[in-house]
Coordinates of C-alpha atoms and ligand atoms in Angstrom, one line a residue:
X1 CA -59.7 -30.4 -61.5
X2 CA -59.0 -32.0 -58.2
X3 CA -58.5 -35.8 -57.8
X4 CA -61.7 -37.6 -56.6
X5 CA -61.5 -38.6 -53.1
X6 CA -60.1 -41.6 -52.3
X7 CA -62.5 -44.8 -50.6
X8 CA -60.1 -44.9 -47.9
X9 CA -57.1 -43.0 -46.8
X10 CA -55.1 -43.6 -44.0
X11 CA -52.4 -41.2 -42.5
X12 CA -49.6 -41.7 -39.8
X13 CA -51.7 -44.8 -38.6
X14 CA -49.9 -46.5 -35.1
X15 CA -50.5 -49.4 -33.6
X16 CA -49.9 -50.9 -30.3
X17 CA -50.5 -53.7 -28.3
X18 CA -49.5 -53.3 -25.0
X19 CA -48.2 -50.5 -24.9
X20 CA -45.7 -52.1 -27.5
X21 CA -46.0 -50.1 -31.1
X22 CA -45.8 -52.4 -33.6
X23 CA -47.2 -50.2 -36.7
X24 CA -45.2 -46.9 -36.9
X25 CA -47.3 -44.3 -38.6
X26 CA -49.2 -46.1 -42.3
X27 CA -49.8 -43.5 -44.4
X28 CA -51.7 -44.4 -47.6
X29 CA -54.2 -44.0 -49.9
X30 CA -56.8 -46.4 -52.0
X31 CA -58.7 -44.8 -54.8
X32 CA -62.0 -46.3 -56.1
X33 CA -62.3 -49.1 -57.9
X34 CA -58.2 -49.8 -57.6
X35 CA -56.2 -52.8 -55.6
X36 CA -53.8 -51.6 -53.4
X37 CA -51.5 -54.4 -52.0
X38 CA -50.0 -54.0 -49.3
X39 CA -47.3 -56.4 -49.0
X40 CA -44.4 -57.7 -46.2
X41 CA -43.4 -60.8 -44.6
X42 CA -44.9 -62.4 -41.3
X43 CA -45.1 -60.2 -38.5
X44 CA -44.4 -56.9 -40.6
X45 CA -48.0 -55.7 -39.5
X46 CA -49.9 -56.5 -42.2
X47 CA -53.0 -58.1 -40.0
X48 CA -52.6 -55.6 -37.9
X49 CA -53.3 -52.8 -40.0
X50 CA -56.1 -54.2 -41.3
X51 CA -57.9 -55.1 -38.1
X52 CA -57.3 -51.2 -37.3
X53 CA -58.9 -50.2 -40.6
X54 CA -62.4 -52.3 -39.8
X55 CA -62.0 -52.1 -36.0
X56 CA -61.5 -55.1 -35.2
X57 CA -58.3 -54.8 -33.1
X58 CA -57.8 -57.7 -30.9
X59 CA -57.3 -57.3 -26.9
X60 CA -54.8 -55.5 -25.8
X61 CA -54.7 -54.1 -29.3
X62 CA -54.8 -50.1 -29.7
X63 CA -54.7 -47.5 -32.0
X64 CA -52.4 -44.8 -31.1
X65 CA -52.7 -42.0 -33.6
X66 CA -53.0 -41.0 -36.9
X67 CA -56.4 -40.8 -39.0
X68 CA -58.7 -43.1 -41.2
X69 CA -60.7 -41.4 -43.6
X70 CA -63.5 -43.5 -45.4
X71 CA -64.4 -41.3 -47.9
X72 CA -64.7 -38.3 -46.3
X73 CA -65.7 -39.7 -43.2
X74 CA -63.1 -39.6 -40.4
X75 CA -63.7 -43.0 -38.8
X76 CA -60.7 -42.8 -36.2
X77 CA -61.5 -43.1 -32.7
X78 CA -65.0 -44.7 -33.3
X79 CA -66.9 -47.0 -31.2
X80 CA -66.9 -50.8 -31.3
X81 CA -70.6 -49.9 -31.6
X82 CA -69.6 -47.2 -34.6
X83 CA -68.0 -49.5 -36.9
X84 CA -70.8 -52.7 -36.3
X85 CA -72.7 -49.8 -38.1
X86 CA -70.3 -49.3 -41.3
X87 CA -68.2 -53.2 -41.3
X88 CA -70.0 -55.2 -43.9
X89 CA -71.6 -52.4 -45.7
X90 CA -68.8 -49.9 -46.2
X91 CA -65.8 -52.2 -45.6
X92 CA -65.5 -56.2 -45.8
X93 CA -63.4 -58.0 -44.9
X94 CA -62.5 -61.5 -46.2
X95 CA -60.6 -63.6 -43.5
X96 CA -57.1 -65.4 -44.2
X97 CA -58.0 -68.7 -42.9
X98 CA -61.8 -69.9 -44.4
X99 CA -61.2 -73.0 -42.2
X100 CA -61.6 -71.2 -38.6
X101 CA -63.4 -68.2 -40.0
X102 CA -66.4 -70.3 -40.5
X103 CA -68.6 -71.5 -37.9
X104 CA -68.6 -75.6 -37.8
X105 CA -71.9 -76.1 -36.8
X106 CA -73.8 -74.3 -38.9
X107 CA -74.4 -74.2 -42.4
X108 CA -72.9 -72.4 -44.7
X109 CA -75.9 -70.4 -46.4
X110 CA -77.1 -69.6 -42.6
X111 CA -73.7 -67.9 -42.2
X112 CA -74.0 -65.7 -45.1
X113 CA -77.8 -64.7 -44.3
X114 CA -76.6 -63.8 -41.0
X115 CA -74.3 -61.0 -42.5
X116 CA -78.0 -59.4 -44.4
X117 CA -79.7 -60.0 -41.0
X118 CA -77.5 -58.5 -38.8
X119 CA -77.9 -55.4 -41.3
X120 CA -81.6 -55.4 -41.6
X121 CA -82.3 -57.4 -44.0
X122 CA -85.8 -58.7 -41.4
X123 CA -87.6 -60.7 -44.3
X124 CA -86.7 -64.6 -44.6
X125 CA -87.4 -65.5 -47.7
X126 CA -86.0 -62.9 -49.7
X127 CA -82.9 -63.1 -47.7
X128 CA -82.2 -67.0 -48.8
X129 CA -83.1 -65.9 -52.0
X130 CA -80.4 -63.6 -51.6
X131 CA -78.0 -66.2 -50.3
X132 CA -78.6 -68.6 -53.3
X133 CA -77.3 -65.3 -55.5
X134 CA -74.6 -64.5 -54.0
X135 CA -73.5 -68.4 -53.6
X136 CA -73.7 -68.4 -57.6
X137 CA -72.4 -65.2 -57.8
X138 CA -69.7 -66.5 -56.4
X139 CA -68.8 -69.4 -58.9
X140 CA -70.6 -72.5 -56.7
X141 CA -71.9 -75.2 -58.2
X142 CA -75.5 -76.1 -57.2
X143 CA -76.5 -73.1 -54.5
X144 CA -79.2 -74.7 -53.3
X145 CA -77.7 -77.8 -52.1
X146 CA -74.2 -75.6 -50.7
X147 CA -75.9 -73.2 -48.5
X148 CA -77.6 -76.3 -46.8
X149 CA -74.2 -77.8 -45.9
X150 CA -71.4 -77.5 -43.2
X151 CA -68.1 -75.7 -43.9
X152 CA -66.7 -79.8 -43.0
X153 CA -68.8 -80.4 -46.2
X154 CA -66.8 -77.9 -48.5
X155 CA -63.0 -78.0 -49.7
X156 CA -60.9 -75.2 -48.3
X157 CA -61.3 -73.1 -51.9
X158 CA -65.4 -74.0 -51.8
X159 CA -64.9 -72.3 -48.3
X160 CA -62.9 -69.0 -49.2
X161 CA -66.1 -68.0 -51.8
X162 CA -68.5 -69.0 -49.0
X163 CA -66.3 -66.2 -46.9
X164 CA -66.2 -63.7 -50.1
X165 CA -70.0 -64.5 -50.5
X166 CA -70.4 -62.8 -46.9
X167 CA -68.4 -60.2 -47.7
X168 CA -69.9 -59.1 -50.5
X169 CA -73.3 -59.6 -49.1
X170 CA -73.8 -55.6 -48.5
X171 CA -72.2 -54.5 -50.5
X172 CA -69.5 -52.8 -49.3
X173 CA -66.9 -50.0 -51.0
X174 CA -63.8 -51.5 -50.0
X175 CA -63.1 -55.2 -49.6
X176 CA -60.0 -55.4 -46.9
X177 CA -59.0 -59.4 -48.1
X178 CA -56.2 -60.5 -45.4
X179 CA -54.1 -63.4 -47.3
X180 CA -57.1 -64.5 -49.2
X181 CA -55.7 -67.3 -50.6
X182 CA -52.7 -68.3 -48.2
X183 CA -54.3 -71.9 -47.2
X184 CA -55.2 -72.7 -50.8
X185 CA -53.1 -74.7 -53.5
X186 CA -51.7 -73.0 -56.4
X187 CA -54.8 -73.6 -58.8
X188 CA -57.4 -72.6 -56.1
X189 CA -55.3 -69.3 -55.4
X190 CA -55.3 -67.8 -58.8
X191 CA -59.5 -68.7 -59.4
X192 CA -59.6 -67.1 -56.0
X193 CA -57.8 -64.1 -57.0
X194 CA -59.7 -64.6 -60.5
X195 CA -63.0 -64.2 -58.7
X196 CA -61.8 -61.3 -56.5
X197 CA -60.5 -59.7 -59.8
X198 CA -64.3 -59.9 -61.5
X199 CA -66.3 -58.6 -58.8
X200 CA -63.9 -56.0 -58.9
X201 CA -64.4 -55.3 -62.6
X202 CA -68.2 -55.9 -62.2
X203 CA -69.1 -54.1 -59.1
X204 CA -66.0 -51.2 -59.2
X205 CA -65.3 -52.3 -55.5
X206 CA -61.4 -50.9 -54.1
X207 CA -59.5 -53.7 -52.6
X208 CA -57.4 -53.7 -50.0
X209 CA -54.9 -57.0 -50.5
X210 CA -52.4 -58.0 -47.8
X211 CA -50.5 -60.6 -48.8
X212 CA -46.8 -61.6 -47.9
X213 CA -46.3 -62.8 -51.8
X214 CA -45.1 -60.0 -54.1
X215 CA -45.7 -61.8 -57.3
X216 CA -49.5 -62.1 -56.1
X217 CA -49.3 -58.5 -55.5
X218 CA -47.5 -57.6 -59.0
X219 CA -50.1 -59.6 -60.8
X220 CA -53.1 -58.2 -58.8
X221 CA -52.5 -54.9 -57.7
X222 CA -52.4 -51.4 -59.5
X223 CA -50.7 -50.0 -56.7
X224 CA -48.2 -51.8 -53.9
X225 CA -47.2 -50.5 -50.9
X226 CA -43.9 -52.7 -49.0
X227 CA -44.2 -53.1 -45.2
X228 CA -41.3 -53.5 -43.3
X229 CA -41.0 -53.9 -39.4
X230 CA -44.5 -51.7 -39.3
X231 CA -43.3 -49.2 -41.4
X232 CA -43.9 -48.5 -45.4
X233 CA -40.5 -49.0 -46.8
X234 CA -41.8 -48.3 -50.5
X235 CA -45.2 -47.5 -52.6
X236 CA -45.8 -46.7 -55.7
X237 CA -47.3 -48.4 -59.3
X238 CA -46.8 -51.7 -59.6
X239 CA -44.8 -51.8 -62.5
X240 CA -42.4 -49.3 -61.5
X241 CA -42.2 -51.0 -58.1
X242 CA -41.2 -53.9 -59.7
X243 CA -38.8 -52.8 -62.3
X244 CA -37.3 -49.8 -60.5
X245 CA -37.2 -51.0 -56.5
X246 CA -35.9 -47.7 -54.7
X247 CA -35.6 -50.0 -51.2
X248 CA -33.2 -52.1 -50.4
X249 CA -36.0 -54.6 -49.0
X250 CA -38.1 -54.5 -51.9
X251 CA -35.3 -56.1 -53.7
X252 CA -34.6 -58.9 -51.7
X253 CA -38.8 -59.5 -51.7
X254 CA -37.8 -59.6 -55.0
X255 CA -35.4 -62.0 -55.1
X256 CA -37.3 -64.2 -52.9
X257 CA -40.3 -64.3 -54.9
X258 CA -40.4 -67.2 -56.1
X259 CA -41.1 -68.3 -59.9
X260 CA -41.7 -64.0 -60.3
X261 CA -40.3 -62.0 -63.5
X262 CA -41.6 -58.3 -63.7
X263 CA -44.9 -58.7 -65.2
X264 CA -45.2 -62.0 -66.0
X265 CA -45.5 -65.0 -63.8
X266 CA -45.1 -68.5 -64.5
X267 CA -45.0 -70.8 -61.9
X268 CA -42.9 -73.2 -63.5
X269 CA -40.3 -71.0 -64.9
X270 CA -36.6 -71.9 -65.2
X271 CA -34.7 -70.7 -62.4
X272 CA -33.0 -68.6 -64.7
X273 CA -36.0 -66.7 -65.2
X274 CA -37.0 -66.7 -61.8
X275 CA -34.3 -65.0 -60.6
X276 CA -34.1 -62.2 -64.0
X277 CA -36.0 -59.7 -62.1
X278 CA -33.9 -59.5 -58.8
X279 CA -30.6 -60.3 -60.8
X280 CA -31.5 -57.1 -63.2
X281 CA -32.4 -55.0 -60.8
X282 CA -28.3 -54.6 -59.6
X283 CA -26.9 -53.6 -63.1
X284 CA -26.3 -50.7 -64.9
X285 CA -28.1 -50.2 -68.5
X286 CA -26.4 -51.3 -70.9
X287 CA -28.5 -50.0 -73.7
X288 CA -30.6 -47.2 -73.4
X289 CA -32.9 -46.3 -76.4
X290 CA -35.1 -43.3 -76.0
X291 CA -37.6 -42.2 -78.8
X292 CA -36.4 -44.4 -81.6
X293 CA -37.8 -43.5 -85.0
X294 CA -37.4 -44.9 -88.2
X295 CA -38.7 -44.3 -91.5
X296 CA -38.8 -45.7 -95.5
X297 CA -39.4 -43.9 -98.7
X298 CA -42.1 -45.7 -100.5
X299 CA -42.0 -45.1 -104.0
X300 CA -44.9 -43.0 -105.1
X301 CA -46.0 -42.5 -101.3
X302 CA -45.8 -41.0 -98.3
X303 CA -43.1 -42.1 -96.1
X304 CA -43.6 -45.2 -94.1
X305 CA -42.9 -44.6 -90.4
X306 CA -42.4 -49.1 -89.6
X307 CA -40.7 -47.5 -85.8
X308 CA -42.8 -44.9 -84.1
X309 CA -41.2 -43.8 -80.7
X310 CA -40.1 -46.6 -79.5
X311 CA -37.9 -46.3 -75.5
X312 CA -36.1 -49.3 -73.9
X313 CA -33.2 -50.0 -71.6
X314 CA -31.5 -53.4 -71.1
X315 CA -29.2 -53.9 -68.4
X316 CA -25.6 -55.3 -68.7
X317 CA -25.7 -59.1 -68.5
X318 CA -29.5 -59.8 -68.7
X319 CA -31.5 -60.6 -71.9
X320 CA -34.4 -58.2 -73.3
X321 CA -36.8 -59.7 -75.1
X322 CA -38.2 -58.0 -77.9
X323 CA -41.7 -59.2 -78.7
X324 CA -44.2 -58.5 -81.6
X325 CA -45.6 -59.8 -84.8
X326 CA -44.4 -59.7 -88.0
X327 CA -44.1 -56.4 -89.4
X328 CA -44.3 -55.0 -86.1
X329 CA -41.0 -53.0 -86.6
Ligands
ADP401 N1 -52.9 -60.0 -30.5 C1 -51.6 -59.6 -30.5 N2 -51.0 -59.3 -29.3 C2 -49.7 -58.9 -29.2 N3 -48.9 -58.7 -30.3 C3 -49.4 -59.0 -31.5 C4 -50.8 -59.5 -31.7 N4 -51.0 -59.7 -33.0 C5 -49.9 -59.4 -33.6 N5 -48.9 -59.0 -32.7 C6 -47.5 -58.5 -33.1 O1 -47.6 -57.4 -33.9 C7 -46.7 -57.5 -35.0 C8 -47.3 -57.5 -36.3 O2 -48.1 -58.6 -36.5 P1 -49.2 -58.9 -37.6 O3 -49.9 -57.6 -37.9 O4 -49.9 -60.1 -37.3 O5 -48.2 -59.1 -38.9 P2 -48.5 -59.8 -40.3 O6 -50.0 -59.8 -40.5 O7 -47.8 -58.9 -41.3 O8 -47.9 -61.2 -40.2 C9 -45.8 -58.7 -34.7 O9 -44.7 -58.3 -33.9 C10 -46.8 -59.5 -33.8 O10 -46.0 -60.4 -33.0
MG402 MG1 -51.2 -61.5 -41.0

């Protein structure tokens, strides 16, 4: 059986602007209904690569080579006028900042019918009908009376489902979400991310989630792929990411994250914990157990396997934590 093919796949992408390459040949895939994150510091090319995906390169901004397959449609080298056709409904995009990516002066609800109008959508009514669902759809209180107001009107989180409302709008395959949740607090983050995670589930839409925070990434992202100075330094599952960094880089993302254990984040963890995963990550295993099994003779029955195949490593110096139930083994 061959693998399906994936939403979008990108190979050798380059960027330039100016004539100065700044994104040094991208080469990855996202498969439907999965969250790739694609993760770096400022400046790595994060933005960058995404404007290149939808098209929306900034002046002076070029693509240099390499292909971008949506689906099986090869979309590199198309048109300004090419990609107005498939932005929205194939790929959306939700913007970093939902303060300047909203228009001031008009409201909200007008902004998001705009998207359906732009795409066809010619009948009035049943287009602010279609507002007022995607506003709820969107976890905001009262449609009726949000779509009427201005983005001044709305706090910044209010304003990043008004953008998500938009991009959703049509649809699309692939939502390409550029630091979603960089100008929010803490709380408004992780509903943020919440929200993003349901559509996700509910609709089976592939997300595309740059983000310079690897535990964001870690908790959000099936797959992560590590930017570095416009190149991908490291990609891979999550998990193994995480627990088994090949890159040097990765690592000290790692340590950097802050409040970040593999797996499991608390923001208000001791810094003891914090720093576990990046700490561990230098040390030889200690202990190694591979395939442990254990069983009891029951009188009068068949043996009692209480440890079925159990495999674990603990490096030296670092505390594993065995978790379960009693009678768990
Ligand atoms: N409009 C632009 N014109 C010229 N250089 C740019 C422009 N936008 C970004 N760059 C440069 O491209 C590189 C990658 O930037 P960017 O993609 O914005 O990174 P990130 O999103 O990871 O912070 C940086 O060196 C940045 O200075
Ligand atoms: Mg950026």
């Amino acid at each position: 059986m061959t693998a399906p093919t994936p939403v979008l796949t990108a190979t050798d992408l380059r960027v330039s602007y100016a004539a100065r390459e700044v994104v040094h040949g991208l080469s990855f895939a996202i498969a439907e209904g999965e969250t790739l994150a694609l993760v770096g510091e400022s400046g790595s090319g994060k933005s960058t690569t995404a404007h290149a995906l939808l098209g929306l390169l900034p002046e002076g901004g070029r693509v240099e080579g390499g292909r971008v397959r949506l689906g099986d449609l090869d979309i590199s080298g198309w048109s300004d006028r090419a990609f107005r056709g498939i932005r929205g409904s194939e790929i959306g995009l939700v913007p970093q900042d939902p303060t300047t990516s909203l228009d001031p002066v008009r409201p909200v609800g007008v902004q998001v019918a705009e998207v359906l109008r732009l795409h066809g959508h010619r009948d009035r009514r049943s287009r602010n009908a279609r507002v007022l669902e995607l506003l709820d759809r969107v976890g905001l209180d009262d449609p009726d009376l949000r779509a009427r107001q201005y983005p001044h009107e709305l706090s910044g989180g209010m304003r990043q489902r008004v953008l998500i409302a938009a991009a959703i709008a049509l649809s699309p395959r692939l939502l390409i979400a550029d630091e979603p949740t960089s100008a929010l607090d803490a709380t408004v983050q992780r509903r943020v991310l919440d929200l993003l995670d349901e559509l996700q589930r509910e609709d089976g839409t592939s997300i595309l989630l740059v983000t310079h925070d690897l535990g964001v990434a870690a908790d959000r992202a099936a797959r992560i792929a590590v930017l570095k100075d416009g190149r991908i330094v490291e990609q891979g599952p999550s998990a193994q990411v995480l627990a088994e960094p090949e890159d040097p880089y990765t690592r000290q993302l790692l340590a950097d994250a802050p409040a970040f254990t593999t797996g499991f984040r608390r923001p208000d963890a001791p810094p003891f914990l914090r720093d576990a995963a990046a700490v561990a990550a230098e040390k030889p295993y200690e202990i190694v157990a591979a395939g442990l099994v254990k069983e009891f003779r029951v009188a009068g029955r068949e043996r009692f396997r209480a440890v079925d195949d159990v495999s674990f490593r603990v490096r030296r110096g670092t505390t594993h934590a065995l978790v379960g139930e009693s009678g768990s083994g």
